[in-house]
Coordinates of C-alpha atoms in Angstrom, one line a residue:
M10 CA 0.0 0.0 0.0
D11 CA 1.6 3.3 -1.1
E12 CA 0.7 5.7 1.7
A13 CA 2.5 8.6 0.0
L14 CA 0.4 8.1 -3.2
I15 CA -2.8 8.0 -1.1
R16 CA -1.9 11.2 0.7
S17 CA -1.0 13.0 -2.5
L18 CA -4.3 12.1 -4.2
T19 CA -6.5 13.0 -1.2
P20 CA -6.8 16.8 -1.8
G21 CA -7.6 16.4 -5.5
V22 CA -10.3 13.8 -4.9
L23 CA -11.9 16.1 -2.2
T24 CA -11.9 19.1 -4.5
V25 CA -13.6 17.1 -7.3
L26 CA -16.5 16.3 -5.0
V27 CA -16.8 19.9 -3.8
R28 CA -16.7 21.1 -7.4
R29 CA -19.6 18.8 -8.1
G30 CA -21.7 20.4 -5.4
A31 CA -21.0 18.4 -2.2
D32 CA -20.6 20.5 0.9
F33 CA -17.1 20.3 2.4
A34 CA -18.0 18.3 5.5
A35 CA -19.9 15.6 3.6
A36 CA -17.3 15.5 0.9
E37 CA -14.5 15.0 3.4
D38 CA -16.4 12.2 5.1
A39 CA -17.0 10.5 1.8
V40 CA -13.3 10.7 0.8
Q41 CA -12.3 9.2 4.1
D42 CA -14.7 6.3 3.5
A43 CA -13.2 5.8 0.0
L44 CA -9.7 5.8 1.6
V45 CA -10.8 3.0 3.9
E46 CA -12.0 1.0 0.9
A47 CA -8.7 1.6 -0.8
V48 CA -6.7 0.3 2.2
R49 CA -8.8 -2.8 2.1
G50 CA -8.8 -3.5 -1.6
W51 CA -5.8 -2.0 -3.3
P52 CA -3.1 -4.3 -2.0
D53 CA -4.8 -7.3 -3.8
D54 CA -6.3 -5.4 -6.7
P55 CA -4.7 -2.0 -7.4
P56 CA -6.7 0.2 -9.9
R57 CA -5.2 1.5 -13.1
D58 CA -6.4 5.0 -12.3
P59 CA -6.1 5.4 -8.5
K60 CA -7.5 9.0 -8.5
G61 CA -10.4 8.1 -10.7
W62 CA -11.2 5.1 -8.5
L63 CA -11.2 7.2 -5.4
V64 CA -13.4 9.9 -7.0
T65 CA -15.9 7.2 -8.1
V66 CA -16.1 5.5 -4.7
A67 CA -16.1 8.8 -2.8
W68 CA -18.9 10.2 -4.9
R69 CA -21.0 7.1 -4.4
R70 CA -20.5 7.3 -0.7
F71 CA -21.6 10.9 -0.8
L72 CA -24.7 10.0 -2.7
D73 CA -25.5 7.2 -0.2
A74 CA -25.2 9.6 2.7
S75 CA -27.2 12.2 0.8
R76 CA -30.2 9.8 0.4
A77 CA -30.3 9.4 4.2
D78 CA -30.4 13.2 4.8
T79 CA -33.5 15.1 5.7
A80 CA -33.2 17.0 2.4
R81 CA -33.5 13.7 0.5
R82 CA -35.6 14.8 -2.4
R83 CA -33.4 17.8 -3.3
R84 CA -30.1 15.9 -3.0
E85 CA -31.3 12.8 -4.9
D86 CA -31.3 14.9 -8.0
R87 CA -27.5 14.5 -8.0
V88 CA -27.8 10.7 -8.5
D89 CA -28.5 11.4 -12.2
E90 CA -25.5 13.6 -12.4
E91 CA -23.0 10.8 -11.6
P92 CA -20.4 10.8 -14.4
A93 CA -19.5 7.6 -16.1
P94 CA -16.4 5.9 -14.7
G95 CA -13.2 7.1 -16.4
P96 CA -10.0 9.1 -15.9
A97 CA -10.4 11.8 -13.3
P98 CA -9.9 15.4 -14.4
G99 CA -6.3 16.6 -14.2
V100 CA -7.1 20.0 -12.6
D101 CA -5.3 20.5 -9.3
D102 CA -7.5 22.5 -6.9
T103 CA -5.3 21.8 -3.9
L104 CA -4.6 25.5 -3.5
Q105 CA -8.3 26.2 -2.9
L106 CA -8.2 23.6 -0.1
Y107 CA -5.4 25.5 1.6
F108 CA -7.5 28.7 1.6
L109 CA -10.6 26.9 2.8
C110 CA -8.8 25.2 5.7
A111 CA -7.1 28.5 6.7
H112 CA -10.5 30.3 6.9
P113 CA -10.3 33.3 9.2
S114 CA -13.4 32.0 11.2
L115 CA -11.4 29.0 12.4
T116 CA -9.1 29.0 15.4
P117 CA -5.4 28.4 14.6
S118 CA -5.5 24.9 16.2
S119 CA -8.6 24.0 14.1
A120 CA -7.1 25.4 10.9
V121 CA -4.0 23.3 11.5
A122 CA -5.9 20.1 12.2
L123 CA -8.2 20.6 9.1
T124 CA -5.2 21.3 6.9
L125 CA -3.5 18.1 8.0
R126 CA -6.6 16.1 7.4
A127 CA -7.9 17.6 4.1
V128 CA -4.6 18.6 2.4
G129 CA -2.1 16.4 4.2
G130 CA -4.2 13.3 4.0
L131 CA -3.5 12.3 7.6
S132 CA -6.0 10.3 9.6
T133 CA -7.6 11.7 12.7
R134 CA -5.7 9.2 14.7
Q135 CA -2.3 10.3 13.3
I136 CA -3.1 14.0 14.0
A137 CA -4.3 13.2 17.5
R138 CA -1.0 11.3 18.2
A139 CA 1.0 14.2 16.8
Y140 CA -0.7 16.6 19.1
L141 CA -0.7 14.2 22.1
V142 CA -4.5 14.5 22.5
P143 CA -7.2 11.8 22.6
E144 CA -8.5 10.7 19.2
A145 CA -12.1 11.7 20.2
T146 CA -10.9 15.2 21.1
M147 CA -9.3 15.6 17.7
A148 CA -12.3 14.2 15.9
Q149 CA -14.5 16.8 17.6
R150 CA -12.1 19.6 16.7
I151 CA -12.0 18.5 13.0
S152 CA -15.8 18.0 12.9
R153 CA -16.4 21.5 14.2
A154 CA -13.9 23.0 11.7
K155 CA -15.6 21.1 8.8
R156 CA -19.0 22.5 9.9
T157 CA -17.6 26.0 10.0
V158 CA -16.3 26.0 6.5
S159 CA -19.1 23.9 4.9
G160 CA -21.1 27.0 3.8
V161 CA -18.0 28.8 2.4
R162 CA -18.0 29.3 -1.4
F163 CA -15.2 27.2 -2.9
D164 CA -14.3 29.8 -5.5
R165 CA -13.6 32.6 -3.1
P166 CA -10.1 34.1 -3.3
G167 CA -7.9 33.1 -0.4
D168 CA -5.5 34.8 1.8
V169 CA -1.9 33.5 1.2
A170 CA -0.7 35.1 4.5
T171 CA -3.2 33.1 6.5
V172 CA -2.3 29.9 4.8
L173 CA 1.4 30.6 5.5
R174 CA 0.7 31.2 9.2
V175 CA -1.1 27.8 9.4
L176 CA 1.8 26.0 7.7
Y177 CA 4.3 27.8 10.0
L178 CA 2.2 26.6 13.0
V179 CA 2.4 23.0 11.7
F180 CA 6.2 23.3 11.3
N181 CA 6.7 24.7 14.8
E182 CA 5.0 21.7 16.3
G183 CA 8.0 19.7 15.2
Y184 CA 7.9 16.0 15.9
S185 CA 5.8 13.9 18.3
G186 CA 3.8 10.7 18.0
D187 CA 4.2 8.8 14.6
V188 CA 3.9 11.9 12.4
D189 CA 6.8 14.2 11.7
L190 CA 5.0 17.5 11.5
A191 CA 8.1 19.5 10.6
A192 CA 8.6 17.3 7.5
E193 CA 4.9 17.3 6.8
A194 CA 4.9 21.1 6.9
I195 CA 7.8 21.2 4.4
R196 CA 6.0 18.8 2.1
L197 CA 2.8 20.9 2.2
T198 CA 4.7 24.1 1.7
R199 CA 6.4 22.6 -1.4
Q200 CA 2.9 21.8 -2.7
L201 CA 1.8 25.4 -2.1
A202 CA 5.0 26.8 -3.8
A203 CA 4.2 24.7 -6.9
S204 CA 0.7 26.2 -7.0
V205 CA 1.2 29.9 -6.3
D206 CA 3.9 32.4 -7.3
H207 CA 4.5 34.4 -4.1
P208 CA 7.9 35.4 -2.6
E209 CA 6.7 34.8 0.9
V210 CA 5.8 31.2 0.1
A211 CA 9.4 30.7 -1.1
G212 CA 10.6 32.6 2.0
L213 CA 8.7 30.3 4.3
L214 CA 9.9 27.2 2.6
A215 CA 13.5 28.5 2.8
L216 CA 13.0 29.2 6.5
M217 CA 11.7 25.7 7.1
L218 CA 14.6 24.1 5.2
L219 CA 17.2 26.1 7.0
H220 CA 15.8 25.3 10.4
H221 CA 15.2 21.7 9.6
A222 CA 18.8 21.3 8.4
R223 CA 20.0 21.7 12.0
R224 CA 17.6 19.2 13.4
A225 CA 20.0 16.3 13.9
A226 CA 22.4 18.5 15.9
R227 CA 19.7 20.0 18.2
T228 CA 19.7 17.2 20.8
A229 CA 22.4 15.2 22.5
P230 CA 22.2 11.3 22.7
D231 CA 20.5 11.6 26.0
G232 CA 17.7 13.8 24.5
S233 CA 18.9 17.1 26.1
L234 CA 18.8 20.3 24.1
V235 CA 22.0 21.5 22.5
P236 CA 22.2 25.3 22.0
L237 CA 23.0 26.7 18.6
A238 CA 26.4 27.9 19.6
E239 CA 27.3 24.4 20.8
Q240 CA 25.9 22.3 18.0
D241 CA 28.1 20.1 15.9
R242 CA 27.9 21.9 12.5
G243 CA 29.2 18.8 10.8
R244 CA 25.8 17.2 11.5
W245 CA 23.9 20.0 9.7
D246 CA 22.2 19.0 6.4
T247 CA 24.2 20.9 3.8
A248 CA 21.9 20.0 0.9
S249 CA 18.9 21.5 2.7
I250 CA 20.9 24.6 3.6
A251 CA 22.0 25.0 0.0
E252 CA 18.4 24.6 -1.3
G253 CA 17.1 27.0 1.4
V254 CA 19.7 29.7 0.5
R255 CA 18.9 29.4 -3.2
M256 CA 15.2 29.8 -2.6
L257 CA 15.8 32.8 -0.3
Q258 CA 18.1 34.5 -2.8
A259 CA 15.5 34.1 -5.5
A260 CA 12.7 35.5 -3.3
L261 CA 14.8 38.5 -2.1
A262 CA 15.7 39.3 -5.7
R263 CA 12.0 40.1 -6.3
D264 CA 12.3 43.0 -3.8
R265 CA 9.0 42.2 -2.0
L266 CA 10.4 41.6 1.4
G267 CA 8.1 39.9 4.0
E268 CA 8.6 38.5 7.5
F269 CA 9.3 34.9 6.4
Q270 CA 12.0 36.1 4.0
A271 CA 13.6 38.2 6.8
Q272 CA 13.5 35.2 9.2
A273 CA 15.0 33.0 6.6
A274 CA 17.8 35.6 6.0
I275 CA 18.7 35.4 9.7
A276 CA 18.7 31.6 9.6
A277 CA 20.9 31.7 6.5
L278 CA 23.5 33.8 8.3
H279 CA 23.6 31.3 11.1
A280 CA 23.9 28.4 8.6
D281 CA 26.7 30.2 6.7
A282 CA 29.0 30.6 9.7
P283 CA 31.6 27.9 9.9
T284 CA 31.7 28.3 13.7
A285 CA 29.6 30.1 16.2
G286 CA 32.3 32.7 16.7
E287 CA 32.3 33.6 13.1
T288 CA 28.6 34.4 13.0
D289 CA 27.9 37.8 11.4
W290 CA 25.9 39.2 14.3
V291 CA 26.0 42.8 13.0
Q292 CA 24.1 41.7 9.9
I293 CA 21.7 39.6 11.9
V294 CA 20.8 42.7 14.0
E295 CA 20.1 44.6 10.8
W296 CA 17.7 41.8 9.6
Y297 CA 16.0 41.8 13.0
D298 CA 15.5 45.6 12.5
E299 CA 13.8 44.8 9.2
L300 CA 11.7 42.0 10.9
A301 CA 10.7 44.3 13.7
R302 CA 9.6 46.9 11.2
L303 CA 7.5 44.4 9.3
T304 CA 5.8 42.7 12.3
D305 CA 6.2 45.0 15.4
N306 CA 6.3 41.7 17.3
P307 CA 7.7 41.9 20.9
V308 CA 9.2 38.4 20.5
V309 CA 11.2 39.6 17.6
R310 CA 12.5 42.4 19.7
L311 CA 13.4 39.9 22.4
N312 CA 15.5 37.9 19.9
R313 CA 17.0 41.2 18.6
A314 CA 18.2 41.9 22.2
V315 CA 20.2 38.6 22.1
A316 CA 21.7 39.6 18.7
V317 CA 22.6 43.0 20.0
G318 CA 24.3 41.4 23.0
E319 CA 26.4 39.3 20.6
A320 CA 27.2 42.2 18.2
D321 CA 27.8 45.0 20.7
G322 CA 28.4 43.3 24.0
P323 CA 26.1 41.9 26.7
R324 CA 25.5 45.2 28.4
A325 CA 24.1 46.6 25.2
G326 CA 21.9 43.6 25.0
L327 CA 20.7 44.1 28.6
A328 CA 19.9 47.7 27.8
E329 CA 17.7 46.6 24.9
L330 CA 16.1 43.9 27.1
A331 CA 15.3 46.6 29.7
T332 CA 13.0 48.3 27.2
L333 CA 10.8 45.1 26.8
D334 CA 8.0 43.7 28.9
D335 CA 9.5 41.2 31.4
T336 CA 6.5 39.0 31.1
L337 CA 7.4 38.0 27.6
P338 CA 8.0 34.2 27.1
R339 CA 11.7 33.4 27.6
H340 CA 12.5 37.0 28.7
T341 CA 14.0 35.6 31.9
A342 CA 16.1 33.1 30.0
V343 CA 17.5 35.8 27.8
A344 CA 18.3 37.9 30.8
A345 CA 20.1 35.0 32.4
Y346 CA 22.2 34.4 29.2
L347 CA 23.2 38.1 28.9
H348 CA 24.1 38.4 32.6
E349 CA 26.3 35.3 32.2
R350 CA 28.0 36.8 29.2
D351 CA 28.6 39.9 31.3
G352 CA 30.2 37.9 34.1
D353 CA 27.5 38.3 36.7
L354 CA 27.2 34.6 37.4
D355 CA 25.2 34.8 40.6
T356 CA 22.4 36.8 38.9
A357 CA 22.6 34.5 35.9
A358 CA 22.2 31.3 38.0
R359 CA 19.3 32.8 39.8
L360 CA 17.6 33.8 36.6
Y361 CA 18.2 30.5 34.9
A362 CA 16.5 28.7 37.8
E363 CA 13.6 31.2 37.6
A364 CA 13.3 30.7 33.8
A365 CA 13.2 26.9 34.3
H366 CA 9.9 27.3 36.3
K367 CA 8.4 29.2 33.4
A368 CA 9.7 26.9 30.6
P369 CA 7.0 25.8 28.1
D370 CA 8.2 22.2 27.8
L371 CA 10.2 19.6 29.7
A372 CA 13.3 19.7 27.4
E373 CA 13.7 23.4 27.8
R374 CA 13.1 23.3 31.5
D375 CA 15.8 20.6 32.0
H376 CA 18.2 22.7 29.9
L377 CA 17.7 25.7 32.0
V378 CA 18.0 23.7 35.2
R379 CA 21.4 22.4 34.0
Q380 CA 22.5 25.9 33.2
A381 CA 21.7 27.1 36.7
A382 CA 23.4 24.0 38.2
R383 CA 26.5 24.6 36.1
L384 CA 26.9 28.2 37.3
N385 CA 26.2 27.3 40.9
S386 CA 28.9 24.6 40.7
R387 CA 31.4 27.0 39.3
H388 CA 30.6 29.5 42.1
R389 CA 31.1 26.8 44.8
H390 CA 34.5 25.9 43.4
G391 CA 35.5 29.6 43.1
R392 CA 35.7 29.6 39.3

């Protein structure tokens, strides 16, 4: 059973049903039923036209469900419209599914789940495992999302920026369960890049590739986090870095700068440095200035404070940090790092311990606890 083929065909089959008049929720249910039939029958008797087979079976499932609906008489008119079996149309409407799944009326978590289900072709069980929630909870979330977008006209123009934010959320979930969401986000963004000519799509894909290239070096054998400055750069994926840089350069050449291109430029400067000590922090600060101008995001300004601390010294970084809201996520961890760089180890140790209590996940908490313990140990030994 070719799972990759199934997943690649799912969006196209779904869009065919919607184009024929099925509402989104009913069409998605019918496609899932067809996929179950495919899993049962294809290994022994694979069809010559997989997409055509799925379209035919899904449409029949939709008609069966329609007959049982309260609006039976109106919907049964569609029975006569069933096309003769044959090759499915080659039109790819996947892009419309992206826009539908990223509808502004959906919450970010619902938009992500619906995108993974409808465009990514993942099962509810796989999505639930990836997000570490019960399958029933994820099923309810997806059902609510489908109901929300069922009345949306399928030919409405979509918002690329919203789609990109959904894909960025998928990527940032990383890996958990049996689905690699970072790799899945890259796959989906490649699909989008093939469907729409937009520099920010290329910028997001470049950003994903450049970050993903460092994945193997981000954790030690015991599972602990390895900071960027301490990573073994020989473990970075140079092919992904090269592809990301090429995509970024092509996007920047179009002179339509967006936030994902700016983030990718920062990631590229990190990737380009042979060692942490050779990082071009001055240029990174300049890109953070551009990013802050584009987004006015306080987290961007927090990251900029770190870059200023590297480019102009820790006291300059602490001065920048003092202008920011100290309730920002990771503000305390940044303060700890800059105080350590400035030689104030007692303050740094205290702040690392404080930051550990605020850490968003176990891996980061353990990392911060180790940093505090390291400095406390040095202090006890007079070093």
